[in-house]
Amino acid sequence: TYVADYHYKEIKSAEDARGYRLQILRNYATLVKPDRDFALKQFQSRYDPITKTIGYDKGAMVFHMLRRQVGDEAFWGALRDLYRDRLFKSTSWSDIQKAFEARGQQSLKTFFDQWVFQKGAPRFYLDAVQARDTGSTWKIEGRIVQESPLYSFDLDLLLESQGRTDSKTIRISDKETPFQITSESRPLSLVADPASQIMRRLFPIEIPPAINAIKSSSAVLTVLSADLEPQVKSAARTLMLSLGLKNYAFAAEKNINHEQILDRDILMIGYPQDKALLRSLPDHVTVNPKSFILNEKTYEQPSDVFFGVFAHPFSENRIAALFLPLSSHQAENVARKITHYGKYSYLAFENGQNRAKGFWPIEQSPLEHRWKEAMED
């Protein structure tokens, strides 16, 4: 996964590579709940989303961090050594560790202990960030606070100031790690791990709602709008099966009450009469009974279909989704395809073909600090 899939993205561009790494973190946070997590050393084969995420995604991220730790020459050399010395032989993570230690000429015990032999991933955030004008320079101070269990890793900090960018790498190993950065101009923003180089568990606020979140939902109420064509109702059942939902129930919109949807995720089929159900829909999309506008493009043909996942209108810990076929023409066909776009927040289809897909933007992150003066400017 790392040498083929990820490295292909890296060859294309640094931004594509960062997007791949960020998606790994989203997959892990969305699909691997702490009580279902297990150590990478226990991975043997992929048979469901959790094993895929730990074995393939986390595994690739661990190789990425290992590459940063030992450097490119030692990393690629160690992989060649492994191929030469271990071909057709049973090979353990300890054998892999020894190969990289030999090439990197350093102990990797701490690295393998925390990333391979124990489960989980770190979670950390910026705290107590402040800037002080000394007259000739700006002094930026703050700390990184790490939740338990504690990990050791190098963390990049990126400071954007007026007319310049400053970066610094600090070593994280304790619960709290103070830092200081000096800048010649007024700071605008500070970001920790700006390129998503560290395997970590994202905070909920950092994760745009995605189709995978509905697929892994513990309880879904499927709300059927009024006057749905029979073929659209049939497509709704196909959608439930395609998404692999285990605990769901259908209800006509006119028959539901507020209490029914508070403790469940909701999946709306068709345009709801109660506009409050759509109040959390992001600004990037506008929906109507016979059309929708997504990223400034208007879709109004009978075969056009929108599917999006967004914040629940009434519950902070739940999500909502909308399946909006503008007619029954392609509803069944699209309902079968949506499950294959699990990492995305929204989809648009024309005549059964996907024409748009993407993520809702994240407005804030515990790893980013913006100075109010900069926002006011």
XYZ file of C-alpha atoms in Angstrom:
377
model
C 0.000 0.000 0.000
C 2.745 2.457 0.882
C 5.220 1.684 -1.907
C 2.567 1.378 -4.624
C -0.618 3.309 -3.841
C 0.826 6.024 -1.606
C 4.100 6.487 -3.479
C 2.136 6.948 -6.718
C 0.334 9.900 -5.097
C 3.639 11.268 -3.856
C 5.079 11.193 -7.369
C 2.057 13.136 -8.648
C 2.318 15.955 -6.108
C 2.954 16.796 -2.469
C -0.692 17.832 -2.118
C -1.944 14.466 -3.433
C 0.354 12.711 -0.959
C -0.895 14.834 1.932
C -4.492 14.136 0.918
C -3.782 10.396 0.990
C -2.286 10.614 4.485
C -5.171 12.747 5.735
C -7.661 10.217 4.376
C -5.876 7.471 6.330
C -6.431 9.491 9.504
C -10.090 10.027 8.626
C -10.598 6.328 7.915
C -9.019 5.398 11.231
C -11.060 7.890 13.256
C -14.310 7.007 11.495
C -14.065 3.238 11.166
C -11.864 2.086 14.071
C -13.546 2.835 17.379
C -11.214 2.558 20.414
C -12.977 -0.557 21.697
C -12.472 -2.324 18.335
C -8.845 -1.291 17.855
C -5.952 -3.755 17.851
C -2.173 -3.653 17.415
C -0.727 -3.693 13.919
C 1.323 -6.789 14.837
C -1.975 -8.710 15.153
C -3.060 -7.952 11.576
C -3.118 -11.057 9.368
C -5.625 -10.389 6.614
C -8.261 -7.925 5.490
C -11.846 -9.095 5.904
C -13.781 -5.977 6.977
C -13.335 -2.162 7.124
C -11.594 -2.295 10.517
C -8.939 -4.830 9.495
C -8.423 -2.965 6.226
C -7.933 0.341 8.032
C -5.435 -1.009 10.564
C -3.536 -3.387 8.280
C -3.443 -1.343 5.075
C -3.938 2.273 6.156
C -2.210 2.409 9.537
C 0.427 0.014 8.172
C 1.197 2.412 5.328
C 1.334 5.357 7.715
C 3.768 3.492 9.987
C 6.083 2.895 7.020
C 5.802 6.592 6.188
C 6.837 7.622 9.705
C 9.609 5.024 9.645
C 10.908 6.568 6.426
C 10.973 10.000 8.057
C 12.771 8.554 11.082
C 15.647 6.803 9.253
C 15.807 8.861 6.045
C 15.223 7.926 2.410
C 18.523 6.161 1.770
C 18.210 3.864 4.800
C 14.485 3.300 4.204
C 14.717 2.116 0.607
C 17.907 0.224 1.386
C 16.222 -1.665 4.216
C 13.313 -2.638 1.964
C 15.784 -4.024 -0.589
C 17.594 -5.906 2.174
C 14.306 -7.435 3.308
C 13.525 -8.570 -0.223
C 16.992 -10.044 -0.713
C 17.296 -11.769 2.680
C 13.710 -12.754 3.518
C 12.202 -13.742 0.158
C 10.037 -16.886 0.578
C 10.663 -16.900 4.347
C 8.272 -16.243 7.186
C 9.058 -12.698 8.304
C 7.950 -10.986 11.487
C 7.766 -7.330 12.494
C 10.880 -7.990 14.569
C 12.723 -9.017 11.393
C 11.550 -5.801 9.756
C 12.711 -3.812 12.786
C 16.196 -5.362 12.626
C 16.521 -4.568 8.914
C 15.719 -0.896 9.454
C 17.907 -0.643 12.545
C 20.854 -2.021 10.583
C 20.413 0.467 7.740
C 19.446 3.404 9.930
C 22.160 2.669 12.490
C 19.836 3.449 15.383
C 17.593 1.681 17.847
C 13.963 1.613 16.752
C 12.623 -0.132 19.840
C 10.505 2.816 20.981
C 9.203 3.350 17.451
C 8.092 -0.273 16.948
C 6.835 -0.665 20.514
C 4.379 2.224 20.185
C 3.358 2.039 16.523
C 3.418 -1.729 15.858
C 3.280 -3.696 19.105
C 0.626 -1.653 20.931
C -2.775 -0.596 19.683
C -4.036 2.922 19.230
C -2.635 6.244 18.095
C -1.848 9.532 19.856
C -4.231 12.428 20.227
C -2.830 15.889 20.924
C -3.720 19.555 20.579
C -2.388 23.114 20.741
C -2.888 24.934 24.035
C -2.123 28.321 25.629
C -0.866 29.842 22.373
C 0.053 33.513 22.657
C 2.124 36.063 20.774
C 4.149 38.913 22.243
C 5.575 41.892 20.350
C 9.064 42.600 21.709
C 9.600 45.592 19.451
C 12.003 43.993 16.997
C 10.474 40.487 16.820
C 7.402 38.517 17.798
C 7.681 35.743 20.395
C 5.126 32.971 19.913
C 4.708 30.554 22.799
C 2.430 27.661 23.563
C 2.383 23.975 24.339
C 1.341 20.667 22.861
C -0.874 18.673 25.196
C -1.012 14.926 24.604
C -3.737 12.636 25.874
C -2.938 9.223 27.357
C -1.356 6.909 26.394
C 1.724 8.994 25.682
C 3.746 8.615 22.469
C 7.155 9.881 21.354
C 7.468 11.537 17.947
C 8.807 14.571 16.089
C 6.107 17.169 15.413
C 6.251 19.931 12.796
C 4.924 23.408 13.605
C 4.136 25.904 10.837
C 3.787 29.605 11.621
C 2.247 31.887 9.009
C 3.099 35.529 9.571
C 2.677 38.663 7.507
C 4.898 38.133 4.476
C 6.712 35.029 5.707
C 6.483 31.430 6.916
C 8.481 29.884 9.754
C 8.671 26.193 10.623
C 10.016 24.289 13.587
C 10.198 20.623 14.600
C 9.869 19.701 18.273
C 10.131 16.381 20.087
C 6.953 15.214 21.800
C 7.156 12.614 24.564
C 5.439 14.037 27.657
C 1.887 15.012 28.468
C 2.792 18.669 27.909
C 5.551 19.989 25.652
C 6.204 23.760 25.628
C 7.539 25.482 22.521
C 8.659 28.911 21.380
C 8.983 30.371 17.877
C 10.423 33.740 16.905
C 9.082 35.669 13.932
C 10.066 38.983 12.409
C 6.452 39.873 11.576
C 3.024 39.668 13.198
C 1.699 36.083 13.347
C -1.468 35.099 11.512
C -1.820 31.366 12.196
C -0.008 28.431 13.784
C -0.600 24.814 12.738
C 0.739 21.615 14.287
C 1.421 18.716 11.901
C 0.383 20.825 8.881
C 1.185 18.062 6.361
C -0.502 15.225 8.323
C 2.747 13.305 8.841
C 1.809 11.678 12.171
C -0.535 8.738 12.661
C -3.052 10.121 15.141
C -6.663 9.886 16.210
C -8.514 12.934 14.919
C -10.898 14.925 17.045
C -14.544 14.764 15.895
C -14.424 18.431 14.849
C -11.639 17.569 12.357
C -13.648 14.926 10.514
C -16.048 16.053 7.794
C -19.159 13.850 7.903
C -18.727 11.074 5.349
C -20.631 8.155 3.878
C -18.469 5.781 5.936
C -19.982 7.288 9.078
C -23.469 6.261 7.956
C -22.175 2.804 6.983
C -20.818 2.287 10.505
C -23.857 3.814 12.243
C -25.290 2.022 15.266
C -28.849 3.128 14.474
C -30.408 4.821 11.432
C -33.904 6.178 10.987
C -34.745 6.336 7.284
C -37.213 9.164 6.765
C -39.442 8.841 3.690
C -40.652 12.162 2.322
C -44.197 12.615 1.154
C -45.306 11.675 -2.379
C -42.297 9.480 -3.182
C -42.602 7.384 -6.314
C -42.754 3.628 -5.584
C -39.483 3.134 -7.484
C -37.733 5.634 -5.183
C -38.998 3.777 -2.112
C -37.599 0.596 -3.631
C -34.287 2.366 -4.275
C -34.220 3.395 -0.604
C -34.329 -0.261 0.430
C -31.563 -1.033 -2.043
C -29.523 1.798 -0.532
C -29.901 0.355 2.981
C -28.685 -3.057 1.824
C -25.863 -1.582 -0.245
C -24.596 0.462 2.708
C -24.593 -2.690 4.826
C -26.739 -1.163 7.573
C -27.626 -3.580 10.358
C -29.927 -1.481 12.526
C -32.324 0.727 10.591
C -36.016 1.500 10.425
C -38.256 3.214 7.869
C -40.729 5.927 8.831
C -42.867 8.344 6.858
C -41.885 11.936 7.593
C -45.435 12.827 8.630
C -45.349 10.130 11.326
C -42.064 10.942 13.057
C -41.617 13.085 16.151
C -38.660 15.010 17.537
C -37.781 12.383 20.163
C -37.485 9.625 17.549
C -34.577 11.241 15.754
C -32.561 12.627 18.662
C -30.678 9.419 19.448
C -30.373 8.086 15.891
C -28.662 9.047 12.692
C -31.185 10.000 10.031
C -31.198 9.271 6.324
C -33.742 11.322 4.394
C -35.167 9.948 1.178
C -36.422 12.725 -1.085
C -36.971 16.392 -0.269
C -38.419 16.756 3.265
C -41.339 19.043 3.993
C -39.844 20.018 7.369
C -37.034 22.431 6.420
C -35.563 22.120 9.936
C -34.265 18.673 8.929
C -31.960 20.410 6.438
C -30.743 23.247 8.628
C -27.267 21.674 9.023
C -26.758 21.277 5.281
C -23.468 23.039 4.365
C -23.492 26.247 2.335
C -21.838 24.494 -0.605
C -25.144 22.863 -1.558
C -28.696 24.126 -2.018
C -31.492 21.618 -2.494
C -35.017 21.965 -3.880
C -37.670 19.371 -4.725
C -36.709 19.293 -8.422
C -33.133 20.614 -8.479
C -29.979 21.095 -6.465
C -26.955 23.360 -6.686
C -23.601 21.888 -5.678
C -20.371 23.902 -5.783
C -22.145 26.532 -7.906
C -23.296 24.006 -10.538
C -27.038 23.496 -11.039
C -28.460 19.977 -11.475
C -32.043 19.859 -12.693
C -32.394 16.883 -15.054
C -34.724 14.036 -13.984
C -31.767 11.620 -13.952
C -29.674 13.787 -11.561
C -29.123 12.494 -8.006
C -27.574 14.058 -4.908
C -26.298 12.205 -1.849
C -24.691 13.994 1.089
C -23.810 13.385 4.725
C -23.758 16.299 7.158
C -24.285 17.281 10.794
C -27.450 16.101 12.510
C -29.938 18.999 12.806
C -30.739 18.335 16.474
C -27.996 16.153 17.991
C -24.274 16.931 18.312
C -23.257 13.267 18.431
C -25.231 12.123 15.403
C -25.210 12.702 11.641
C -27.747 13.101 8.870
C -27.787 12.134 5.202
C -29.919 13.061 2.201
C -30.646 10.846 -0.810
C -32.271 13.136 -3.386
C -33.040 11.620 -6.798
C -34.860 14.202 -8.927
C -36.985 11.363 -10.296
C -37.050 7.567 -10.185
C -35.114 7.406 -13.468
C -31.655 6.557 -12.027
C -32.512 6.178 -8.326
C -32.054 2.400 -8.151
C -28.840 2.459 -10.168
C -27.253 5.191 -8.050
C -28.403 3.582 -4.785
C -26.162 0.598 -5.554
C -23.118 2.789 -6.245
C -23.063 5.119 -3.228
C -21.412 2.585 -0.905
C -18.262 2.612 -3.077
C -17.661 6.309 -2.288
C -17.438 5.828 1.480
C -14.731 8.397 2.219
C -16.608 11.330 0.641
C -19.037 13.804 2.189
C -21.128 14.395 -0.930
C -21.820 12.981 -4.392
C -23.651 14.165 -7.492
C -24.692 11.861 -10.330
C -25.828 12.620 -13.860
C -27.561 9.828 -15.753
C -26.097 7.264 -13.363
C -22.502 8.544 -13.622
C -20.693 10.262 -10.785
C -19.876 13.855 -11.755
C -18.899 15.414 -8.430
C -17.537 14.141 -5.130
C -15.723 15.782 -2.275
C -15.474 16.744 1.389
C -17.145 19.527 3.311
C -14.484 21.986 4.541
C -13.301 21.858 8.155
C -13.775 25.243 9.789
C -11.504 24.734 12.802
C -9.069 22.248 14.318
C -7.515 21.776 17.782
C -4.175 21.713 15.937
C -4.628 25.207 14.507
C -4.578 28.619 16.154
C -5.618 31.789 14.327
C -5.052 35.221 15.784
C -8.231 37.314 15.956
C -6.454 40.385 14.645
C -5.561 38.480 11.486
C -9.167 37.392 10.933
C -10.431 40.938 11.457
C -7.945 42.265 8.909
